[in-house]
Short mmCIF file of C-alpha atoms in Angstrom, two decimals:
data_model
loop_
_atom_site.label_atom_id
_atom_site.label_comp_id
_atom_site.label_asym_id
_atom_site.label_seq_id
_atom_site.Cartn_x
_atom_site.Cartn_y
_atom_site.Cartn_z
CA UNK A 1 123.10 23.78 71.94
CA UNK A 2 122.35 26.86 69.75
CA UNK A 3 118.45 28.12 69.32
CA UNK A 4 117.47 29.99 66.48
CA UNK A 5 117.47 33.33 65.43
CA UNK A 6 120.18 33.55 68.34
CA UNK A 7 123.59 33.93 66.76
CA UNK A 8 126.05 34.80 69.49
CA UNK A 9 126.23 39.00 69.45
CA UNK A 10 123.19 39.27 68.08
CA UNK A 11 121.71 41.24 69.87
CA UNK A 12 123.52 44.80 71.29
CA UNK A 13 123.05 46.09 75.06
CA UNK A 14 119.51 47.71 76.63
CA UNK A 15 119.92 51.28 76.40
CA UNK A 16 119.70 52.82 80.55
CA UNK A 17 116.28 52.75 80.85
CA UNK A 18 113.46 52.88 81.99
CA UNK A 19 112.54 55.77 82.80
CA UNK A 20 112.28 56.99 86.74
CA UNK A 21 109.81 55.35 88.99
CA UNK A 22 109.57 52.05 87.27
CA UNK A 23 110.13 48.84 89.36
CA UNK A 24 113.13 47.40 87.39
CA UNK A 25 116.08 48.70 86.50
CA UNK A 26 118.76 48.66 83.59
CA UNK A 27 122.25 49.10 84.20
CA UNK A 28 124.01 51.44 82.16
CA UNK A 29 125.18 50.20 78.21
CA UNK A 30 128.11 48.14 77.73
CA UNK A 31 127.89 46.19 80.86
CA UNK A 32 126.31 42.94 79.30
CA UNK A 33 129.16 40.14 78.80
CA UNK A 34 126.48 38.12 77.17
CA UNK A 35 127.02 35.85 74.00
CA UNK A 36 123.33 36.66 73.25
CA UNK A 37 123.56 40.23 73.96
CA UNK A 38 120.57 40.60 76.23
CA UNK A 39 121.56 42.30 79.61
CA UNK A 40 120.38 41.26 82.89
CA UNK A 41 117.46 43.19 84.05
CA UNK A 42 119.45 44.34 87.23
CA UNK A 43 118.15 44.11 90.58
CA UNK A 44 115.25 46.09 92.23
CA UNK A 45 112.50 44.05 90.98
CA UNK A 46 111.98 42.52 94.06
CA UNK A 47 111.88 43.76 97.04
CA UNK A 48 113.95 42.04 99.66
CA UNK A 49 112.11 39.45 101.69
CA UNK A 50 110.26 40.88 104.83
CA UNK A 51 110.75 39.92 108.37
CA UNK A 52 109.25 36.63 108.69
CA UNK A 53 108.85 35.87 105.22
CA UNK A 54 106.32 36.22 102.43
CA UNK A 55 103.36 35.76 103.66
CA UNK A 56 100.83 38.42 103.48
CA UNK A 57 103.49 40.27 101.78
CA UNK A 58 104.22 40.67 98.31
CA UNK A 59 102.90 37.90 96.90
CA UNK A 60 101.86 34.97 98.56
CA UNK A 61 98.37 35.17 100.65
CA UNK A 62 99.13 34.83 104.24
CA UNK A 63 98.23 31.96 106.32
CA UNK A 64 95.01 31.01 106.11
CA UNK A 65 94.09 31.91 102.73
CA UNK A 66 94.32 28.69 101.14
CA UNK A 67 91.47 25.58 101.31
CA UNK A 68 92.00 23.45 104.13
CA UNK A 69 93.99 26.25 106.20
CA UNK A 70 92.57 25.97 110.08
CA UNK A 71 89.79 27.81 111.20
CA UNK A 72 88.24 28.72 114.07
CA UNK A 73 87.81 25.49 116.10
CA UNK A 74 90.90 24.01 114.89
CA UNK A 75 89.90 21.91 111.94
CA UNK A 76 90.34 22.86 108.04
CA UNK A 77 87.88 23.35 105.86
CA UNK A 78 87.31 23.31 102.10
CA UNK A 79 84.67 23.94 99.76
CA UNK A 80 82.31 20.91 99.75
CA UNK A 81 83.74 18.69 102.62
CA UNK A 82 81.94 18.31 105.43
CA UNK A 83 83.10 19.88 108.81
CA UNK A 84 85.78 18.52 110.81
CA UNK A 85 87.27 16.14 107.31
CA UNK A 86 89.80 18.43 105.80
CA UNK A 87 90.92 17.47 102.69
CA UNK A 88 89.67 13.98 103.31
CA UNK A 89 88.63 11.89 99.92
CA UNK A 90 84.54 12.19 98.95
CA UNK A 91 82.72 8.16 98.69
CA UNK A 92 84.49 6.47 95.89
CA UNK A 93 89.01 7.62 96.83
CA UNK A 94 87.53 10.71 94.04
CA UNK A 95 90.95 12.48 96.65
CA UNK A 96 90.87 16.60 96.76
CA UNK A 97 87.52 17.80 96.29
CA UNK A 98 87.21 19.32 92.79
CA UNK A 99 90.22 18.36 91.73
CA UNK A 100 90.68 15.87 88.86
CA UNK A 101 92.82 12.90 89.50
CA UNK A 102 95.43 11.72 87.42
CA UNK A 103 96.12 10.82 84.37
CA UNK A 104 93.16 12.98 83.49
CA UNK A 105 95.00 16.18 84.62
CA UNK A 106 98.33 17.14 82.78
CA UNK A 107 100.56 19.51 83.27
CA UNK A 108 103.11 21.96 81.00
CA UNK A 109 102.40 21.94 77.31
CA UNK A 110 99.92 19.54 76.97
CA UNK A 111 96.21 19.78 77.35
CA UNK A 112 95.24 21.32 80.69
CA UNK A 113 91.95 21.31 82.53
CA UNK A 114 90.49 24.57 82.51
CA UNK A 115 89.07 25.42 86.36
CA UNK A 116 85.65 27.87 85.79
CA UNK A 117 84.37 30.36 88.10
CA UNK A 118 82.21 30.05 90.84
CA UNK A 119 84.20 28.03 93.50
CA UNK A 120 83.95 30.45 96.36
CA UNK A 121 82.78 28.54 99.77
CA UNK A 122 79.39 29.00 100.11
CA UNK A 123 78.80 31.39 97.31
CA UNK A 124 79.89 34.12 99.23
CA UNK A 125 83.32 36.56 97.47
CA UNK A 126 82.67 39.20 99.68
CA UNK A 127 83.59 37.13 102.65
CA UNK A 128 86.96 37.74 101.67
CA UNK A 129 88.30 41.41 103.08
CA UNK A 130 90.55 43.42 101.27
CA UNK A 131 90.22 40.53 98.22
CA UNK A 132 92.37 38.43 99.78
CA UNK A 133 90.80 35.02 98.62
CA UNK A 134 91.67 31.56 99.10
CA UNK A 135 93.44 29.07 96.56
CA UNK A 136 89.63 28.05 95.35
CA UNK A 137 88.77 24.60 94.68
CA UNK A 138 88.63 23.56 91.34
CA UNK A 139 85.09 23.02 89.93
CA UNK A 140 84.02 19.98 88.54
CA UNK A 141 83.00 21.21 85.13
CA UNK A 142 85.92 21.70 83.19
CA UNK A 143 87.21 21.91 78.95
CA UNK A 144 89.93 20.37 77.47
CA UNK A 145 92.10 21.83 74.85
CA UNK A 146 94.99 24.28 74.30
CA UNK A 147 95.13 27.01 77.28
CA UNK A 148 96.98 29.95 75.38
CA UNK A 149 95.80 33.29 74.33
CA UNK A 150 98.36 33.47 71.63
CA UNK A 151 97.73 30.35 68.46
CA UNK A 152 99.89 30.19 65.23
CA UNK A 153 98.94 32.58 62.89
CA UNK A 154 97.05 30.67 59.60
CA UNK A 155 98.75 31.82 56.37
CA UNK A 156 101.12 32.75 57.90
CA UNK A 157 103.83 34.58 55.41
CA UNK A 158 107.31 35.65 57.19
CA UNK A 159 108.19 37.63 54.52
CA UNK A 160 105.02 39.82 54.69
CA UNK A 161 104.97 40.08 58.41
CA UNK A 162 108.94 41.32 58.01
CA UNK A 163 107.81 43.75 55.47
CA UNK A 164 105.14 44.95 57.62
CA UNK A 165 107.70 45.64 60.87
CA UNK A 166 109.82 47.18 57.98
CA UNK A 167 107.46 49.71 56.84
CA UNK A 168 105.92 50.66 60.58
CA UNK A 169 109.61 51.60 61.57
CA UNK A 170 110.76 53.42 58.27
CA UNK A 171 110.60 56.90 58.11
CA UNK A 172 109.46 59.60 60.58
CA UNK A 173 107.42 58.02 63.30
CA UNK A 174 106.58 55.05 64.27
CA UNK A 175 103.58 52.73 63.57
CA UNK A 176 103.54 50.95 67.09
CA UNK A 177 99.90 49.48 66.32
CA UNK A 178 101.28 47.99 63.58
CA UNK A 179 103.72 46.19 65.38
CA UNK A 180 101.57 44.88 68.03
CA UNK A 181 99.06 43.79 65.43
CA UNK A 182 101.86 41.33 64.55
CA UNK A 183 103.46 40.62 67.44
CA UNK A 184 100.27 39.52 69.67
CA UNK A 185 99.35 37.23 66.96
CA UNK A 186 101.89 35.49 65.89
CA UNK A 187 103.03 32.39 67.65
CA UNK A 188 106.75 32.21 69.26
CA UNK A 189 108.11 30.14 66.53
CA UNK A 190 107.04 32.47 63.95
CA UNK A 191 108.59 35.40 65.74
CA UNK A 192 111.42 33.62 65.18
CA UNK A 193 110.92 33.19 61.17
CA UNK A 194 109.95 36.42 60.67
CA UNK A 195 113.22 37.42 62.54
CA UNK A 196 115.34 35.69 59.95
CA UNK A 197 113.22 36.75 57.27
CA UNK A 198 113.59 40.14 58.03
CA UNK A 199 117.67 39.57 58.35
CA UNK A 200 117.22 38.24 54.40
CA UNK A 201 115.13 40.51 53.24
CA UNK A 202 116.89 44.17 54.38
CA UNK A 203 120.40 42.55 55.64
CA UNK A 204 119.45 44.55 58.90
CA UNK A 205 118.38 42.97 62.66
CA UNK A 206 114.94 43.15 63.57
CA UNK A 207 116.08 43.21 67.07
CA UNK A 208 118.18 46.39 66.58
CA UNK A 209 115.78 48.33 64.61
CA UNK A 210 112.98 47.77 67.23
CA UNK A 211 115.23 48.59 70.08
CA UNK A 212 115.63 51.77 68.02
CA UNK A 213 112.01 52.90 67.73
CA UNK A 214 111.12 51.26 71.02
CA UNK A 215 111.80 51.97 74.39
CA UNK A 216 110.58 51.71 78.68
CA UNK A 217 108.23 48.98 78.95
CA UNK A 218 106.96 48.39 75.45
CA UNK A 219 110.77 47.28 74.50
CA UNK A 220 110.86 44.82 77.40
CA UNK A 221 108.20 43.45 76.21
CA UNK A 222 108.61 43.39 72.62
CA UNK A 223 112.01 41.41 73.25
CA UNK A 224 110.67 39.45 75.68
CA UNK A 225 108.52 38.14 72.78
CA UNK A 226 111.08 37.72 70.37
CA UNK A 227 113.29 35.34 72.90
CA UNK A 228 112.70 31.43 72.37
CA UNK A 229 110.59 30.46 75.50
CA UNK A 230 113.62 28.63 77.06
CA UNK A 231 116.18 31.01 76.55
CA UNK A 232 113.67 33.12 78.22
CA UNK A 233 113.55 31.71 81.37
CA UNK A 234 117.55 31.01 81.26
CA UNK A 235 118.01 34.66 80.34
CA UNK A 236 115.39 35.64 83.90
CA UNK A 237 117.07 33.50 85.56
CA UNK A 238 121.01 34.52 84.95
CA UNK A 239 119.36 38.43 85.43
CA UNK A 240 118.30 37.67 88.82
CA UNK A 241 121.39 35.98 89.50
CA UNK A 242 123.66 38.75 88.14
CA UNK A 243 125.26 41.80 89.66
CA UNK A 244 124.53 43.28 93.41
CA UNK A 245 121.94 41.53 95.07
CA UNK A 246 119.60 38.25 94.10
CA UNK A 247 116.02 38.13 92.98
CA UNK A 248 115.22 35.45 94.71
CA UNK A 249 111.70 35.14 93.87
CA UNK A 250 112.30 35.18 90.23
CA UNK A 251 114.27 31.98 90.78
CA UNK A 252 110.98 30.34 92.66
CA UNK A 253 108.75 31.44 89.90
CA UNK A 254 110.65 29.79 87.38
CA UNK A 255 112.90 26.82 89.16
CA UNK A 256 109.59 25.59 91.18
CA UNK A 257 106.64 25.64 88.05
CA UNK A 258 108.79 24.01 85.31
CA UNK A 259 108.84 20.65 84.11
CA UNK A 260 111.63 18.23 84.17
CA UNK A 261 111.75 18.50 80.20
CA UNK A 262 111.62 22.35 80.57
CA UNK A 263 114.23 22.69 83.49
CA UNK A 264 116.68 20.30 81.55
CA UNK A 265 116.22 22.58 78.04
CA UNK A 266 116.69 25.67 80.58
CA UNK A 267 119.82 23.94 82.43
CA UNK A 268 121.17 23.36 78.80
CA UNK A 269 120.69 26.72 77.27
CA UNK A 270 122.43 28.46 80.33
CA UNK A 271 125.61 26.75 79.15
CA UNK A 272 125.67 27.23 75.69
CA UNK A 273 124.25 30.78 75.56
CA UNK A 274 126.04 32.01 78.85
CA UNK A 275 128.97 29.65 79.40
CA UNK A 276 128.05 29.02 82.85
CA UNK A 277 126.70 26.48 84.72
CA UNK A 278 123.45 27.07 86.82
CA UNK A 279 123.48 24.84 89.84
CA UNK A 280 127.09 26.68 90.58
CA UNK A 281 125.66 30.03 89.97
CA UNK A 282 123.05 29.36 92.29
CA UNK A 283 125.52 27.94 94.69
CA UNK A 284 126.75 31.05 94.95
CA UNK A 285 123.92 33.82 95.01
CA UNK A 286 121.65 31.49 97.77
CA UNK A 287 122.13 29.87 100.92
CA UNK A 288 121.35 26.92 103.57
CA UNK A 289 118.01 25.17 102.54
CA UNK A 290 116.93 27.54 100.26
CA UNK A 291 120.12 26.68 98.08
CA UNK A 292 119.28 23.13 98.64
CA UNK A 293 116.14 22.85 97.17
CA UNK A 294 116.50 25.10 94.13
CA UNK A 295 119.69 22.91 93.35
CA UNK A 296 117.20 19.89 93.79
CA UNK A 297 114.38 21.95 91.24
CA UNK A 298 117.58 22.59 88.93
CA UNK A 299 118.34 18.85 88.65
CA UNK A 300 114.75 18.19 86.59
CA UNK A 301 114.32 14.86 87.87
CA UNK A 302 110.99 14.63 89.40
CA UNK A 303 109.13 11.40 89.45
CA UNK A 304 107.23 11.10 86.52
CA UNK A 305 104.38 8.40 87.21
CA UNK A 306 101.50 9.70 87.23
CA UNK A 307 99.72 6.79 89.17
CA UNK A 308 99.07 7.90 92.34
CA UNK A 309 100.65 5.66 94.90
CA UNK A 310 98.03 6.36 98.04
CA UNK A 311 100.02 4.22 100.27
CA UNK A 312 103.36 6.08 99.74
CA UNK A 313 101.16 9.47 100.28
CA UNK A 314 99.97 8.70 103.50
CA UNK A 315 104.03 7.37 104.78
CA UNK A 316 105.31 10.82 103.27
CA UNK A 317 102.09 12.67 105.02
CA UNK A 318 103.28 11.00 108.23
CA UNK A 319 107.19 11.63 107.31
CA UNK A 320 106.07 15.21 106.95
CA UNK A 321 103.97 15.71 110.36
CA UNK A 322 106.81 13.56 112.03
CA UNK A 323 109.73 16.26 110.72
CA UNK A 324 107.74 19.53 111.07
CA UNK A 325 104.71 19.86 113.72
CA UNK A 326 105.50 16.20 114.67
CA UNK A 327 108.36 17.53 116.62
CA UNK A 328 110.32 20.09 118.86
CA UNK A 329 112.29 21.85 115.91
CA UNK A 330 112.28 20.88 112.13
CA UNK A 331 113.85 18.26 110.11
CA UNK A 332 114.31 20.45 106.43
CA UNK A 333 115.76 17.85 104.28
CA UNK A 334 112.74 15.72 104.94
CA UNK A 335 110.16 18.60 103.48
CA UNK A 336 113.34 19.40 100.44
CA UNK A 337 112.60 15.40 99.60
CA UNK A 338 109.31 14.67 99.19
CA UNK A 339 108.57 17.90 97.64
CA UNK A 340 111.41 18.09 95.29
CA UNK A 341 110.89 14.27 94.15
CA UNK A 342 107.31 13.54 93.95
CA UNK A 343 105.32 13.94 90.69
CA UNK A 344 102.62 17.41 91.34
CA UNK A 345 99.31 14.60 91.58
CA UNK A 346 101.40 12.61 93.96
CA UNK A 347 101.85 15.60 96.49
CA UNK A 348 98.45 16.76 96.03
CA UNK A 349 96.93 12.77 97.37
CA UNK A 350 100.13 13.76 100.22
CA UNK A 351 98.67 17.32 101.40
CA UNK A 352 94.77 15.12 101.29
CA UNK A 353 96.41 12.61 103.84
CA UNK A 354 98.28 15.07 105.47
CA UNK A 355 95.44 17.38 106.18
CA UNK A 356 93.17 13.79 107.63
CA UNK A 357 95.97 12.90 109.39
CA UNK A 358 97.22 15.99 111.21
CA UNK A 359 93.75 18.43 111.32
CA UNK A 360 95.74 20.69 109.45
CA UNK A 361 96.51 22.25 106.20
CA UNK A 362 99.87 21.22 104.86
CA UNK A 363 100.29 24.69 103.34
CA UNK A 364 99.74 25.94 106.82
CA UNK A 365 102.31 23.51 108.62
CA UNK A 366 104.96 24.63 105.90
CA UNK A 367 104.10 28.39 107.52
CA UNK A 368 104.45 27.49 110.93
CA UNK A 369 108.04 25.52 110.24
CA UNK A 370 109.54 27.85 107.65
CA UNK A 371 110.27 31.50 106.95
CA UNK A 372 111.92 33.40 104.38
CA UNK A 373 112.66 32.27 100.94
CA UNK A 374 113.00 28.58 102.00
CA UNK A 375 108.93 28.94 102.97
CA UNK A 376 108.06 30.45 99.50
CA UNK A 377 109.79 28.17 96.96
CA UNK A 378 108.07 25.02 98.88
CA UNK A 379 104.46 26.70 99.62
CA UNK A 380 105.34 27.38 95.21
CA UNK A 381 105.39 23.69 95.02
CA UNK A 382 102.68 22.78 96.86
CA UNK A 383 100.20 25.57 95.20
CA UNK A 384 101.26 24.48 91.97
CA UNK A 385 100.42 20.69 92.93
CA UNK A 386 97.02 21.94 93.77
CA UNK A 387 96.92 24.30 90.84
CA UNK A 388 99.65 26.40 89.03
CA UNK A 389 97.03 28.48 87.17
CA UNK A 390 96.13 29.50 90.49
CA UNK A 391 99.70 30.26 91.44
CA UNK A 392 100.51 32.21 88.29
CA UNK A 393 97.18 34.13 88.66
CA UNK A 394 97.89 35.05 92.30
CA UNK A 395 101.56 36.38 91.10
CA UNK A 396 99.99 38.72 88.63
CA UNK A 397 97.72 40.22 90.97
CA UNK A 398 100.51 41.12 93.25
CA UNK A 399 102.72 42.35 90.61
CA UNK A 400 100.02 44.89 90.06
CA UNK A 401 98.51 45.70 93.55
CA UNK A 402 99.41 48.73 95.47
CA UNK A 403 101.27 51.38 94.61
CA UNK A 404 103.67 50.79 91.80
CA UNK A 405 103.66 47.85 89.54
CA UNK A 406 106.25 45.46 89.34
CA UNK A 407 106.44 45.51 84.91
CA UNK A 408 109.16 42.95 85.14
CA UNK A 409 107.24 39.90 86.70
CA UNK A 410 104.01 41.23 84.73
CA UNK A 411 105.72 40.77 81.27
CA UNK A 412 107.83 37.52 82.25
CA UNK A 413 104.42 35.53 83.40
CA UNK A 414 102.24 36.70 80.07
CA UNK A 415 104.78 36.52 78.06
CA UNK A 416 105.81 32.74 79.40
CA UNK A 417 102.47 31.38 80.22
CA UNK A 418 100.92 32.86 76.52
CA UNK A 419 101.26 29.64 74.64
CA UNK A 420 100.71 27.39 77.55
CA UNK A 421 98.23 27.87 80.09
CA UNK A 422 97.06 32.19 80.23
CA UNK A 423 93.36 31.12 79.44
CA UNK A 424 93.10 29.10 82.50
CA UNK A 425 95.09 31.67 84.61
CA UNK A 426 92.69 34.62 83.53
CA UNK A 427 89.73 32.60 84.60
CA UNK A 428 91.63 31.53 87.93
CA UNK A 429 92.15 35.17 88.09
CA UNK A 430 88.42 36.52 87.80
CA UNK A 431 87.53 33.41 90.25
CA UNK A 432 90.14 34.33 92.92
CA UNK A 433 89.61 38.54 92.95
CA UNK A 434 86.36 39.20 91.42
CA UNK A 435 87.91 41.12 88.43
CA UNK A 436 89.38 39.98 85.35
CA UNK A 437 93.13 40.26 84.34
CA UNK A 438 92.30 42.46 81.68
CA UNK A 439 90.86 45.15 83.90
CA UNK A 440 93.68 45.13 86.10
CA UNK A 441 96.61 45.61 83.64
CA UNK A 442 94.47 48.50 81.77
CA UNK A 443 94.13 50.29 84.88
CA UNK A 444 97.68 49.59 86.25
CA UNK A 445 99.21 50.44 82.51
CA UNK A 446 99.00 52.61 79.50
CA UNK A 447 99.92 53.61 75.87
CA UNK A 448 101.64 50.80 73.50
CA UNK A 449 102.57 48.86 76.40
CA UNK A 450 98.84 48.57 77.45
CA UNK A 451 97.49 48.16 73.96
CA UNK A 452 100.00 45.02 73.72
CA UNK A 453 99.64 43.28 76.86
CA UNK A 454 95.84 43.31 76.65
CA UNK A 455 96.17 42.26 72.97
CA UNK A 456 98.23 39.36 74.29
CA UNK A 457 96.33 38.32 77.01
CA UNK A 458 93.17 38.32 74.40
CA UNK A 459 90.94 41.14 76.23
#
């Protein structure tokens, strides 16, 4: 399978950057045994996982944070059910509160619900210290349409676009806000015409003669751009895979969000562009149950009815409670089944009879029985069946809190999520932390690199 604009040595080795106290890392030039000729991003994104796992750590909100997560008393709560029913369904079967049933919600590339702010219990952000906040509910009032910042260009002209890149590099100097004046509003598949008409025009690669001009964080991000979407995620994924260590969590982000149509293209495109297979390679770089259920998300074979089957919610609910809290230890392969088979609105009417039947949170019960890596990819699944512009919005935020700021997952989820779904994250984002996305990444970033991002993510 061969995507365009990709012909095998196209591309030469990352020069060793960036530069010192930047979160990722580059290997040194002429490492990069890649057809395509983009080099893993090396280890040191992410940190290794903490003692006990993720939560409250790095990423994922710790116990607690999410709707129906048990509270004083004992029972769960969520915004708009009465006390003491969990996630039980409102008159009528409606099933999570705010959340739209199926078929009426849709997931991937087609047209997504868009959740609005203002779904903090009571009213009340402040009640959440430190902005931690909760996986909100999603409001009733919601738009349909396309969820990207970034749209095809109209009249759009390759040729002029290529002679514009040509004429900001040429010379002394370079004319970066010319670039990202092209870049940010172009649409992927023109990227990739005005890469071959650049390569007809001047019989020189685009690709080279930005890595030339570019460099640190603006060039990750200005290739990042320039990839197809799916070779994208198969190049992240081989980088986290490749050389001393794994980054494990770039393998969740990616292995546990996709489609079945995605994760097939992505399964596909790891052959042909890197002559590998992925379920071996993550044979070998994972472990135990962990292993087992990203070679499960790596198969792309999730049931894709999206009836709900109430009936067959409340037996897995029950299957669930019967291998975790149910009993004295914990029966993995039963949570690596349900989770890695069942259709997102399908688990989502499963956590709603869960949560009746048990008093508890299902996110919660996965806490309790599971640690590690193994705890993340299936809470990932599980926050992305209630919403995975929630998910995506709660990664950002982490990628920029605290000291530091972890470039590499900031430019992998705007870059990815740009054509899909980034509207609906940024307003997820202002709902769940009381600031918008925009603010964040121009007070976490600067120069170019800023100037681009924001530019992308349409602030």
């Amino acid at each position: 399978m061969s995507y365009p604009g990709y012909p095998p040595s196209g591309y030469p080795p990352f020069p060793g950057y960036p530069p010192a106290g930047q979160e990722s890392s580059f290997p040194p030039p002429g490492q990069y045994p890649y057809p395509s000729g983009f080099p893993p991003m090396g280890g040191g994104a992410y940190p290794p996982a903490p003692s006990g796992g993720y939560p409250g750590s790095g990423g994922y909100p710790a116990p607690g944070g999410y709707p129906g997560a048990p509270q004083p008393g004992g029972a769960p709560s969520y915004p708009g059910v009465p006390p003491g029913q969990g996630f039980g369904a409102p008159p009528g079967g409606a099933g999570y509160p705010g959340y739209p049933q199926p078929p009426s919600q849709s997931y991937g590339g087609g047209p997504a619900q868009v959740p609005l702010p203002g779904g903090f219990p009571g009213g009340q952000p402040s009640q959440y210290p430190g902005g931690q906040a909760p996986y909100p509910s999603q409001p009733a009032a919601m738009t349909q349409g396309t969820q990207g910042t970034i749209h095809p260009a109209a009249n759009f002209d390759a040729m002029k676009d290529a002679e514009i890149l040509r004429k900001a590099m040429k010379g002394f100097g370079t004319d970066e806000q010319a670039i990202v004046d092209v870049v940010a509003n172009r649409s992927n598949d023109q990227r990739q015409k005005i890469k071959a008409a650049f390569k007809t025009m001047y019989g020189k690669d685009l690709i080279k003669d930005l890595k030339s001009e570019l460099s640190g964080n603006m060039e990750e991000l200005i290739l990042a751009l320039f990839m197809p979407p799916t070779y994208y995620d198969a190049w992240s994924l081989r980088n986290a895979m490749q050389g001393a260590g794994t980054q494990e969590r770039v393998l969740i982000e990616i292995l546990c969000t996709r489609t079945n149509q995605e994760i097939q293209e992505i399964v596909r495109c790891y052959q042909s562009e890197f002559g590998r297979d992925l379920e071996k390679d993550i044979r070998s770089d994972t472990s135990g149950h962990f292993e087992r259920l990203l070679v499960s998300m790596c198969q792309g074979n999730r049931d894709e009815n999206q009836t709900v089957n109430h009936q067959m919610a409340q037996e897995d609910a029950q299957r669930l409670y019967q291998a975790g809290e149910g009993k004295l230890g914990t029966d993995e392969s039963c949570f690596n089944m349900i989770l890695a088979t069942r259709i997102f609105p399908q688990l989502r009417a499963t956590m709603e009879a869960y949560s009746r039947m048990a008093n508890r949170d299902l996110l919660a019960s996965v806490s309790r029985e599971f640690s590690g890596y193994i705890e993340s990819g299936l809470k990932t699944i599980l926050q992305c069946a209630l919403s995975r512009s929630a998910f995506f919005a709660e990664r950002l935020y982490y990628s920029m809190k605290g000291a530091g700021t972890d470039d590499s997952t900031l430019v992998r989820i705007v870059v990815t999520r740009s054509e899909v779904d980034l509207v609906q994250i940024k307003q997820m984002f202002t709902q769940m932390y009381q600031k918008t996305l925009g603010t964040m990444i121009a007070s976490d970033t600067s120069g170019d690199y800023r100037k681009l991002l924001l530019a992308i993510v349409g602030q």
